[in-house]
DNA sequence: TTGTATGCGTTATCAG
DNA sequence: CTGATAACGCATACAA
């Protein structure tokens, strides 16, 4: 039932080789021959066997996207844009969740290798550099997104998070919040450290004291911010503004605030990060830091494909995308 | 650099065959031999070549998930749960977006076949049954989710959408809305037809006239509801409640309402569908119809694996999951 | 319990 | 321009 090159060869009278070359649009094939073969292939509903061609050629036209949690809208949006770009280039994508867990990330990398992917786009957990070691050993092209390792050279695409942290904090200050809770991600994440740096710089620039107890570094897995915020609300509420690591973190915090009857922005001003709302008509007006998810995703695919084809202009692509403040009603 | 069975064979002194069988945990291998081989494989960092084993065995431990748009939180959540279940069973998943476009769906199916997936989980576009024909010809196991074809027998998992539609409408009526706008999906979707049926039955049950002009059937791609709602608001607002096809559709509608200064629920009551909020702490209290995304995803994987292994108890799995009303502040 | 031989469907090399 | 042949890495049937 499944059509192979052999079947097309039999039907057209050409050899398997010729059929293969014709279908690959190689140029040492007579035009007529190519047309005949293409037509017959079409008629017979030929679908190439990617396993066989991958095994033989070493290329599978497949990439893996390894991320925290595709149910998180930020990652879902990134995945969507990555898939669009990949598909345009005739590539398919595996999605593998790490759950912000180092071990699962390494497992995901192994799976990707097992599947013979040509490249990997990774939002690294950063609890260790073992993933990079794995990747480098396998000599498989990869691009990091959103997070990067200061001590290692890799391809990476990040956003200007120091600036993002600054802008967010500055805006909170400008709205009259002096006591700003930073609901940050864990400090092993480079982007968390950088946003925190921006936060500190903004406080300093406006002459506001930095209070360590207002900086919370926590795991940013689903539901964790919510639980944490419930506790914080019970214990103390010595702040009037929140700068959240991401929009999703902001949502969870606001959810908890709402349950406690605390109004945003009247009683609490909140700024998020990522501008998920640029891709989701979500009916809660969250002030946030915009990053161009589409451009980053597109660029990641572009770079990975260059690396795969050996057409890279640089040894390492290290690019930073701008961050801008989007003001909505939450602050 | 890449370790193959051959390398392990060389190192241990056994044949490739023995190594292969040992790593597969076949039982006709001496315990000592197995231990030796496993250890050496471990040491050498052996990662099996899935392309080769797939080509040879016909199984790739890979499935494809074909859905509308993974950036849509509903599909993202489903994808997440599917990936969790798949991964537990040592399966990896391709994510392919159809954009609710029949042609792209068929293309996605071809890609999946090309990659040699063992099974497909499909949220069908339903503009045609060509996808099923493709799938059946290829004899590849597949399960439909959320939507099913009345005229064709397939495996499918759906929710009780007639009941869901009824519950949603009934609730709107009970809150005093008599003129209810149904912001439905396109009628080629079985679930849209069924929700509409529930809507009509509820109106009938409560003696409210059915007004065709209050039923909008529209494409449910990103941003479309928003644009549509903007127009509707300009032209007329002869309704006091909205029953939306999905939570995402509800969000977009509410977004447009907010821009027009129309308050939910004071001036407009809204009920959504899917209960995305069960997996996302987003701070807008949307009344909705709950469906168990986790159970459905888990079951889909379970069924697809049974089919792949030839262990299915039924020729067709046709299962319906319950729908329940979740009341929050939007209605 | 282990080894030998074969083939999965394709691409690549080389000869004609 | 086309065809024969080998090889990719593994799993399987069969022999030992």
XYZ file of C-alpha atoms (C1' of nucleotides) in Angstrom:
694
model
C 0.000 0.000 0.000
C 2.793 2.400 0.860
C 4.485 3.699 -2.253
C 8.251 3.540 -2.432
C 10.754 4.778 -4.945
C 10.872 1.237 -6.202
C 7.193 1.328 -7.145
C 7.634 4.522 -9.097
C 10.722 3.075 -10.742
C 8.800 -0.009 -11.800
C 5.953 2.023 -13.209
C 8.088 4.506 -15.121
C 10.765 2.092 -16.222
C 13.546 4.182 -14.711
C 15.875 3.038 -11.996
C 15.336 3.822 -8.342
C 18.302 6.119 -8.478
C 16.886 8.175 -11.319
C 13.558 8.437 -9.571
C 15.249 9.577 -6.400
C 17.282 12.181 -8.217
C 14.301 13.433 -10.162
C 12.263 13.874 -7.003
C 15.132 15.729 -5.406
C 15.164 18.095 -8.369
C 18.783 17.388 -9.106
C 19.868 18.972 -12.349
C 21.432 16.068 -14.140
C 18.064 14.670 -15.117
C 16.366 15.129 -18.476
C 13.411 17.455 -18.233
C 11.045 14.953 -19.747
C 12.188 12.270 -17.365
C 11.651 14.519 -14.403
C 8.154 15.454 -15.526
C 7.175 11.844 -16.074
C 8.472 10.792 -12.718
C 6.938 13.714 -10.869
C 3.580 13.003 -12.422
C 3.634 9.333 -11.606
C 4.766 10.047 -8.057
C 1.913 12.488 -7.670
C -0.617 10.041 -9.102
C 0.516 7.243 -6.878
C 0.395 9.486 -3.830
C 4.027 9.017 -3.041
C 5.148 10.186 0.393
C 8.896 9.885 0.931
C 10.068 7.837 3.847
C 11.790 10.368 6.031
C 13.351 7.729 8.224
C 15.172 6.153 5.336
C 16.312 9.411 3.820
C 17.309 10.682 7.227
C 19.286 7.579 7.966
C 21.077 7.788 4.688
C 21.611 11.512 4.354
C 22.045 12.404 7.995
C 19.393 15.114 7.781
C 15.824 14.720 8.929
C 14.299 18.160 8.387
C 13.229 18.036 11.980
C 14.035 20.278 14.910
C 13.236 20.031 18.595
C 11.939 22.828 20.760
C 12.715 22.247 24.397
C 10.927 24.558 26.762
C 9.540 24.849 30.214
C 5.858 24.205 29.632
C 3.941 24.607 26.421
C 0.755 25.222 28.419
C 2.304 28.505 29.500
C 1.027 31.024 26.937
C 4.416 32.625 26.487
C 5.998 29.367 25.420
C 2.934 28.396 23.444
C 3.208 31.584 21.422
C 6.904 31.024 20.865
C 6.211 27.471 19.774
C 3.600 28.629 17.344
C 5.915 31.109 15.667
C 8.740 28.613 15.598
C 6.503 26.049 13.961
C 5.360 28.540 11.344
C 8.924 29.421 10.404
C 10.052 25.833 10.482
C 7.168 24.642 8.373
C 7.838 27.318 5.773
C 11.249 25.724 5.415
C 9.810 22.265 5.254
C 10.845 21.392 8.789
C 8.749 19.715 11.464
C 9.109 20.340 15.170
C 9.149 18.157 18.213
C 7.920 19.849 21.364
C 9.521 18.677 24.587
C 8.687 20.121 27.999
C 11.363 20.426 30.640
C 9.138 21.723 33.418
C 12.075 23.966 34.414
C 13.734 20.762 35.576
C 17.345 20.175 34.659
C 17.064 16.426 34.518
C 14.019 16.490 32.279
C 15.795 18.923 30.030
C 18.725 16.574 29.623
C 16.350 13.719 28.988
C 14.639 15.835 26.340
C 17.962 16.462 24.652
C 18.609 12.729 24.551
C 15.222 12.132 23.029
C 15.897 14.769 20.417
C 19.177 13.097 19.548
C 17.526 9.732 19.382
C 15.034 11.141 16.903
C 17.865 12.503 14.810
C 16.798 16.126 14.855
C 18.943 18.468 12.805
C 18.847 21.210 15.404
C 17.495 22.239 18.770
C 15.924 25.425 20.026
C 16.315 25.505 23.773
C 14.900 27.663 26.536
C 17.433 26.375 29.040
C 16.653 25.607 32.672
C 20.162 26.765 33.579
C 20.482 24.756 36.740
C 23.681 23.407 35.247
C 25.661 23.583 32.045
C 25.406 19.849 31.495
C 22.893 20.380 28.724
C 25.418 22.411 26.790
C 28.029 19.731 27.264
C 25.642 17.138 25.898
C 24.767 19.327 22.963
C 28.349 20.212 22.174
C 29.481 16.615 22.346
C 26.808 15.614 19.892
C 27.836 18.501 17.648
C 24.222 19.308 17.086
C 23.374 22.901 16.203
C 21.358 24.672 18.865
C 20.178 28.137 19.752
C 19.279 29.296 23.226
C 16.347 31.628 23.631
C 15.707 34.073 26.427
C 18.507 32.886 28.625
C 22.249 32.609 28.125
C 25.338 31.411 29.921
C 27.931 34.041 30.745
C 30.709 31.468 31.026
C 29.996 29.572 27.823
C 29.882 30.634 24.246
C 26.805 29.506 22.397
C 24.337 30.899 19.949
C 21.665 32.735 21.849
C 18.874 35.219 21.405
C 17.995 37.238 24.446
C 16.131 40.420 25.206
C 17.513 43.495 26.879
C 16.313 42.457 30.295
C 18.319 44.933 32.307
C 16.557 47.643 30.389
C 13.236 45.813 30.700
C 13.644 45.584 34.457
C 14.571 49.227 34.585
C 11.594 50.378 32.539
C 9.133 48.318 34.547
C 10.458 49.540 37.866
C 10.726 53.114 36.692
C 7.110 53.029 35.620
C 5.977 51.690 38.978
C 7.956 54.421 40.699
C 6.481 57.053 38.423
C 3.034 55.888 39.467
C 3.910 56.514 43.077
C 4.894 53.028 44.229
C 8.055 53.190 46.265
C 7.824 49.795 47.880
C 7.964 47.421 44.957
C 7.820 43.682 45.366
C 9.951 41.934 42.775
C 8.364 38.569 42.056
C 11.357 37.211 40.258
C 12.268 33.863 38.770
C 15.060 31.783 40.317
C 18.470 33.374 40.171
C 19.999 30.589 38.132
C 18.122 32.111 35.200
C 20.219 34.757 33.524
C 17.129 36.679 32.529
C 15.958 36.774 36.142
C 19.299 38.138 37.291
C 19.238 40.754 34.573
C 15.717 41.902 35.292
C 16.696 42.192 38.918
C 19.698 44.262 37.948
C 17.383 46.602 36.062
C 15.143 46.792 39.113
C 18.068 47.809 41.321
C 19.336 50.353 38.885
C 15.954 51.995 38.635
C 15.625 52.187 42.411
C 19.086 53.717 42.615
C 18.383 56.148 39.810
C 15.353 57.441 41.636
C 16.920 57.411 45.051
C 14.752 54.682 46.504
C 16.271 52.294 49.005
C 16.785 48.715 47.901
C 15.173 46.330 50.364
C 16.265 42.703 50.020
C 13.094 41.476 51.679
C 11.106 42.858 48.757
C 12.896 40.596 46.305
C 11.382 37.161 45.997
C 13.118 34.589 43.858
C 10.926 31.597 43.252
C 10.259 28.700 40.946
C 8.041 29.845 38.139
C 6.211 26.623 37.467
C 2.443 26.553 37.100
C 0.594 27.537 40.257
C 3.660 28.301 42.315
C 3.339 32.058 42.257
C -0.285 31.766 43.225
C 0.460 29.713 46.342
C 3.329 31.946 47.273
C 1.288 35.095 46.867
C -1.447 33.731 49.092
C 1.104 33.362 51.853
C 2.673 36.736 51.266
C -0.702 38.385 51.508
C -1.367 36.675 54.826
C 1.984 37.654 56.310
C 2.555 41.164 55.168
C 1.587 43.633 52.551
C 4.227 46.296 52.956
C 4.383 47.083 49.280
C 2.172 48.947 46.863
C 3.503 47.648 43.595
C 4.615 44.387 42.032
C 7.064 43.829 39.237
C 6.501 40.272 38.054
C 8.984 38.105 36.208
C 6.426 37.352 33.506
C 2.852 38.037 32.567
C 1.892 34.575 33.735
C 3.495 35.239 37.107
C 1.649 38.551 37.220
C -1.643 36.810 36.469
C -1.162 34.333 39.253
C -0.275 37.091 41.683
C -3.274 39.172 40.674
C -5.487 36.132 40.950
C -4.377 35.748 44.552
C -4.812 39.461 45.192
C -8.329 39.375 43.811
C -9.218 36.510 46.092
C -7.986 38.607 48.983
C -10.102 41.511 47.814
C -7.142 43.676 46.869
C -7.882 45.809 43.818
C -5.487 46.297 40.909
C -4.424 49.035 40.254
C -6.201 50.955 43.018
C -4.584 49.121 45.916
C -1.790 47.397 44.088
C -0.011 48.308 40.880
C 1.325 45.483 38.783
C 3.700 45.265 35.855
C 4.324 42.006 34.008
C 6.777 40.887 31.351
C 6.507 39.392 27.839
C 3.402 41.183 26.576
C 1.494 38.015 25.968
C -1.409 40.261 25.161
C 0.203 41.123 21.868
C -0.878 37.673 20.724
C -3.915 37.072 22.873
C -6.945 39.304 23.247
C -6.989 38.684 26.889
C -9.458 40.883 28.811
C -7.218 42.043 31.577
C -5.222 45.175 30.815
C -1.778 44.308 32.120
C 1.018 46.829 31.928
C 4.032 44.927 30.758
C 7.363 44.833 28.975
C 7.030 43.982 25.335
C 9.395 41.649 23.555
C 8.942 40.643 19.973
C 8.155 36.983 20.234
C 7.602 36.639 16.539
C 10.939 38.159 15.564
C 12.834 36.090 18.074
C 11.181 32.851 17.057
C 11.704 33.593 13.418
C 15.325 34.498 13.932
C 15.960 31.365 15.991
C 14.746 29.192 13.157
C 16.731 31.197 10.656
C 19.928 30.763 12.622
C 19.403 27.094 13.308
C 18.841 26.456 9.616
C 21.977 28.336 8.681
C 23.933 26.293 11.154
C 22.439 23.096 9.826
C 23.284 23.967 6.261
C 26.752 25.077 7.284
C 25.972 28.537 5.974
C 26.512 30.429 9.198
C 28.308 33.746 8.817
C 29.464 33.774 12.437
C 30.768 31.164 14.767
C 28.296 32.357 17.366
C 25.157 34.377 16.980
C 24.709 36.405 20.133
C 21.825 38.769 19.665
C 19.847 40.983 21.971
C 16.339 42.188 21.200
C 14.909 45.392 22.545
C 12.406 45.653 25.364
C 9.768 48.353 25.545
C 7.204 49.380 28.095
C 3.541 48.877 27.283
C 1.265 50.814 29.583
C -2.168 49.434 30.281
C -4.493 49.821 33.233
C -2.772 47.627 35.819
C -0.233 50.331 36.577
C 31.897 10.364 17.797
C 28.410 8.934 17.691
C 28.229 5.570 19.369
C 26.598 2.727 17.482
C 25.772 -0.822 18.416
C 28.865 -1.782 16.501
C 31.068 0.222 18.847
C 29.593 -1.454 21.884
C 29.957 -4.811 20.181
C 33.607 -4.155 19.485
C 34.261 -3.065 23.036
C 32.431 -5.931 24.719
C 33.427 -8.618 22.257
C 29.826 -9.609 21.598
C 28.099 -9.406 18.252
C 25.931 -6.498 17.204
C 22.953 -8.762 17.462
C 23.647 -9.661 21.064
C 24.156 -6.051 21.974
C 20.920 -5.106 20.282
C 18.998 -7.807 22.066
C 20.559 -6.993 25.403
C 19.620 -3.344 25.111
C 16.098 -4.325 24.192
C 15.920 -6.399 27.357
C 15.048 -9.534 25.465
C 15.062 -12.558 27.703
C 17.303 -14.917 25.819
C 20.421 -13.139 26.994
C 22.643 -14.240 29.856
C 22.313 -11.955 32.821
C 26.014 -11.283 32.956
C 26.125 -10.452 29.298
C 23.268 -8.027 29.659
C 24.880 -6.292 32.604
C 28.202 -5.944 30.815
C 26.574 -4.562 27.718
C 24.319 -2.179 29.605
C 27.252 -0.840 31.544
C 29.413 -0.306 28.524
C 26.543 1.327 26.656
C 26.014 3.645 29.596
C 29.704 4.476 29.844
C 30.019 5.216 26.181
C 26.942 7.402 26.266
C 25.073 5.320 23.755
C 21.959 6.893 22.301
C 20.083 4.575 19.940
C 19.519 5.805 16.423
C 15.756 6.065 16.238
C 15.787 6.482 12.502
C 17.505 3.175 11.955
C 15.397 1.261 14.444
C 12.278 2.909 13.108
C 13.133 2.032 9.566
C 13.808 -1.530 10.488
C 11.032 -2.172 12.984
C 8.359 0.049 11.521
C 7.826 1.807 14.838
C 9.265 5.168 15.784
C 7.803 5.884 19.216
C 6.602 9.146 17.836
C 3.132 10.601 17.505
C 1.838 13.733 15.852
C -0.624 16.163 17.351
C -2.425 18.138 14.697
C -4.393 21.053 15.998
C -5.668 24.459 15.129
C -3.131 26.686 16.838
C -0.873 25.827 19.724
C -0.779 29.498 20.731
C -4.436 29.120 21.692
C -4.326 28.228 25.398
C -6.894 25.479 25.035
C -4.774 23.620 22.509
C -1.613 24.446 24.387
C -3.010 22.823 27.506
C -4.115 19.775 25.544
C -0.689 19.540 23.960
C 0.973 19.720 27.329
C -1.082 16.869 28.752
C -0.617 14.809 25.632
C 3.121 15.300 25.800
C 3.198 14.281 29.453
C 1.330 11.061 28.750
C 3.318 10.329 25.633
C 6.625 10.930 27.325
C 5.689 8.626 30.185
C 5.371 5.944 27.553
C 8.622 6.903 25.935
C 6.959 8.612 23.006
C 7.831 11.991 21.525
C 5.345 14.308 19.884
C 5.356 16.423 16.783
C 3.149 19.485 16.988
C 1.598 20.590 13.720
C -0.753 23.551 13.404
C -3.586 23.464 10.912
C -4.843 26.998 11.507
C -8.360 25.576 11.097
C -7.462 25.218 7.433
C -8.317 21.982 5.673
C -5.417 22.118 3.267
C -2.862 22.752 5.991
C -4.336 19.874 7.951
C -3.867 17.516 5.038
C -0.364 18.797 4.576
C 0.276 18.161 8.267
C -0.921 14.600 7.889
C 1.478 14.087 5.010
C 4.314 15.464 7.069
C 3.416 13.129 9.908
C 3.459 10.186 7.528
C 6.757 11.278 6.094
C 8.184 11.330 9.602
C 6.897 7.828 10.192
C 4.799 8.608 13.236
C 3.116 5.622 14.851
C -0.108 7.481 15.475
C -1.885 10.796 15.161
C -4.040 12.782 17.532
C -6.157 15.095 15.480
C -8.419 18.035 16.284
C -9.986 17.967 12.828
C -10.879 21.058 10.825
C -13.850 19.164 9.417
C -14.148 21.150 6.224
C -13.974 17.836 4.446
C -13.466 14.175 5.187
C -10.386 14.008 3.011
C -8.170 13.880 6.070
C -9.861 10.700 7.195
C -9.435 9.167 3.773
C -5.734 9.959 3.852
C -5.419 8.530 7.321
C -7.380 5.409 6.543
C -5.421 4.720 3.380
C -2.200 4.946 5.283
C -3.635 2.632 7.917
C -2.172 4.813 10.592
C -3.895 4.797 13.977
C -5.530 8.085 14.854
C -7.895 9.519 17.420
C -10.036 12.575 16.900
C -10.501 14.938 19.802
C -13.350 17.340 20.388
C -14.956 16.862 17.028
C -16.322 13.837 15.220
C -17.841 12.877 11.898
C -21.378 11.571 11.996
C -21.030 9.776 8.681
C -17.720 8.087 9.346
C -16.605 5.659 11.962
C -13.406 6.602 13.683
C -11.980 6.652 17.134
C -12.955 9.882 18.801
C -13.177 11.562 22.151
C -15.727 14.291 22.459
C -17.494 16.130 25.218
C -21.206 16.295 25.807
C -21.586 19.552 23.945
C -25.344 19.486 23.616
C -25.475 19.415 27.381
C -22.720 22.011 27.614
C -24.634 24.331 25.327
C -27.757 23.742 27.330
C -26.113 24.443 30.673
C -24.463 27.613 29.453
C -27.646 28.977 27.944
C -29.746 27.947 30.886
C -27.411 29.789 33.198
C -27.589 32.960 31.113
C -31.368 32.712 31.143
C -31.404 32.174 34.885
C -29.422 35.390 35.275
C -32.098 37.275 33.406
C -30.659 37.376 29.913
C -33.323 36.522 27.377
C -31.594 37.840 24.306
C -28.484 35.715 24.076
C -25.934 36.124 21.353
C -24.403 32.812 20.386
C -20.864 33.460 19.213
C -20.448 30.061 17.676
C -17.742 28.376 15.665
C -18.358 27.479 12.022
C -21.071 24.920 11.479
C -18.796 22.418 9.820
C -17.502 21.726 13.321
C -19.560 19.039 14.966
C -18.966 20.549 18.381
C -20.272 23.901 17.186
C -23.445 22.295 15.854
C -23.915 20.435 19.094
C -23.410 23.464 21.308
C -25.905 25.279 19.154
C -28.352 22.447 19.566
C -27.982 22.786 23.334
C -28.558 26.502 23.038
C -31.798 25.956 21.131
C -33.031 23.314 23.500
C -32.447 25.569 26.480
C -34.316 28.428 24.854
C -37.182 26.071 24.067
C -37.174 24.606 27.545
C -37.566 28.065 29.034
C -40.045 29.324 26.464
C -37.744 31.897 24.914
C -38.005 32.561 21.194
C -35.133 31.444 19.031
C -33.878 34.317 16.920
C -31.648 33.303 14.026
C -30.039 36.750 13.920
C -28.623 36.131 17.381
C -26.639 33.143 16.169
C -23.274 34.052 14.692
C -21.208 31.318 13.110
C -17.694 32.492 12.443
C -14.141 31.375 11.947
C -12.480 31.007 15.290
C -8.955 31.869 14.311
C -6.915 34.323 16.340
C -8.313 37.840 16.355
C -11.371 37.084 14.286
C -13.882 37.227 17.100
C -12.405 40.513 18.226
C -12.871 42.163 14.818
C -16.327 40.732 14.447
C -17.392 41.890 17.877
C -16.211 45.418 17.172
C -18.569 45.505 14.209
C -21.428 43.950 16.075
C -21.118 46.541 18.805
C -21.240 49.329 16.240
C -24.281 47.973 14.476
C -26.499 46.728 17.225
C -26.503 45.578 20.749
C -29.878 43.960 21.057
C -28.667 41.282 23.427
C -27.731 41.183 27.079
C -25.809 37.963 27.177
C -23.235 36.091 25.156
C -22.585 32.390 24.966
C -19.179 31.986 23.395
C -17.897 28.939 21.576
C -14.774 28.893 23.717
C -13.060 30.801 26.483
C -10.716 32.327 23.948
C -13.661 33.509 21.872
C -15.193 34.907 25.053
C -11.981 36.749 25.880
C -11.831 38.364 22.483
C -15.463 39.398 22.721
C -14.996 40.830 26.189
C -11.887 42.638 25.038
C -13.957 44.354 22.369
C -16.735 45.077 24.856
C -14.261 46.636 27.264
C -12.934 48.889 24.541
C -16.493 50.000 23.906
C -16.971 50.674 27.599
C -19.460 47.886 28.084
C -19.113 46.284 31.513
C -19.157 42.543 32.150
C -21.299 41.289 33.834
C -23.209 44.492 34.664
C -24.133 45.360 31.097
C -23.329 42.102 29.429
C -23.235 38.586 30.794
C -20.797 36.176 29.232
C -20.313 32.435 29.391
C -17.363 30.721 27.759
C -16.391 27.129 27.100
C -13.430 24.871 27.994
C -12.594 26.210 31.453
C -9.086 27.159 30.520
C -8.897 28.656 33.974
C -8.629 25.205 35.438
C -5.042 25.231 34.171
C -4.234 28.910 34.146
C -4.588 31.372 36.996
C -5.657 34.223 34.822
C -7.307 37.076 36.631
C -10.583 37.325 34.853
C -13.406 35.324 36.400
C -15.103 33.775 33.394
C -18.156 31.620 33.835
C -17.676 28.647 31.587
C -18.308 25.020 30.764
C -15.722 22.721 32.213
C -14.284 19.805 30.314
C -11.539 17.634 31.668
C -8.674 18.414 29.371
C -6.310 16.231 31.310
C -8.515 13.162 31.192
C -9.217 13.555 27.513
C -5.568 14.049 26.607
C -4.530 11.135 28.724
C -7.180 8.898 27.265
C -6.281 9.888 23.712
C -2.712 8.803 24.253
C -3.857 5.622 25.938
C -6.067 4.708 23.015
C -3.527 5.589 20.372
C -0.941 3.428 22.101
C -3.345 0.521 22.308
C -4.056 0.850 18.637
C -0.374 1.015 17.823
C 0.382 -2.073 19.836
C -2.598 -3.863 18.359
C -4.047 -4.229 21.827
C -7.284 -2.391 21.220
C -10.334 -3.976 22.825
C -12.728 -2.272 20.416
C -12.655 -1.571 16.743
C -13.635 2.005 17.495
C -13.364 3.972 20.683
C -16.188 6.486 20.703
C -16.272 8.202 24.035
C -18.066 11.204 25.393
C -16.853 13.180 28.399
C -19.136 15.124 30.652
C -19.540 18.871 30.651
C -20.298 20.876 33.770
C -21.072 24.488 34.477
C -18.535 26.561 36.386
C -19.970 29.774 37.701
C -17.678 32.749 38.110
C -18.306 36.462 38.026
C -18.868 37.039 34.313
C -22.410 35.729 34.534
C 22.648 -18.281 24.734
C 24.991 -16.192 20.820
C 26.324 -15.208 15.917
C 25.437 -14.703 10.776
C 22.924 -12.871 7.207
C 19.410 -10.007 5.381
C 16.705 -6.011 4.481
C 13.995 -1.639 5.876
C 13.877 2.846 1.826
C 16.683 6.041 0.754
C 20.936 8.726 -0.951
C 25.613 8.799 -2.712
C 29.411 7.135 -5.428
C 30.917 5.775 -9.459
C 30.846 3.694 -13.866
C 28.789 3.681 -18.370
C 21.942 11.685 -18.571
C 21.128 7.034 -16.343
C 21.894 2.636 -13.809
C 24.184 -0.672 -10.708
C 25.845 -1.027 -6.168
C 26.946 0.087 -1.520
C 25.906 2.010 2.817
C 23.289 4.439 6.691
C 22.234 1.691 11.909
C 19.351 -1.313 13.510
C 16.120 -5.548 14.284
C 14.780 -9.961 12.911
C 14.814 -14.872 11.174
C 17.411 -18.440 11.409
C 21.462 -21.154 12.204
C 24.812 -22.760 15.387
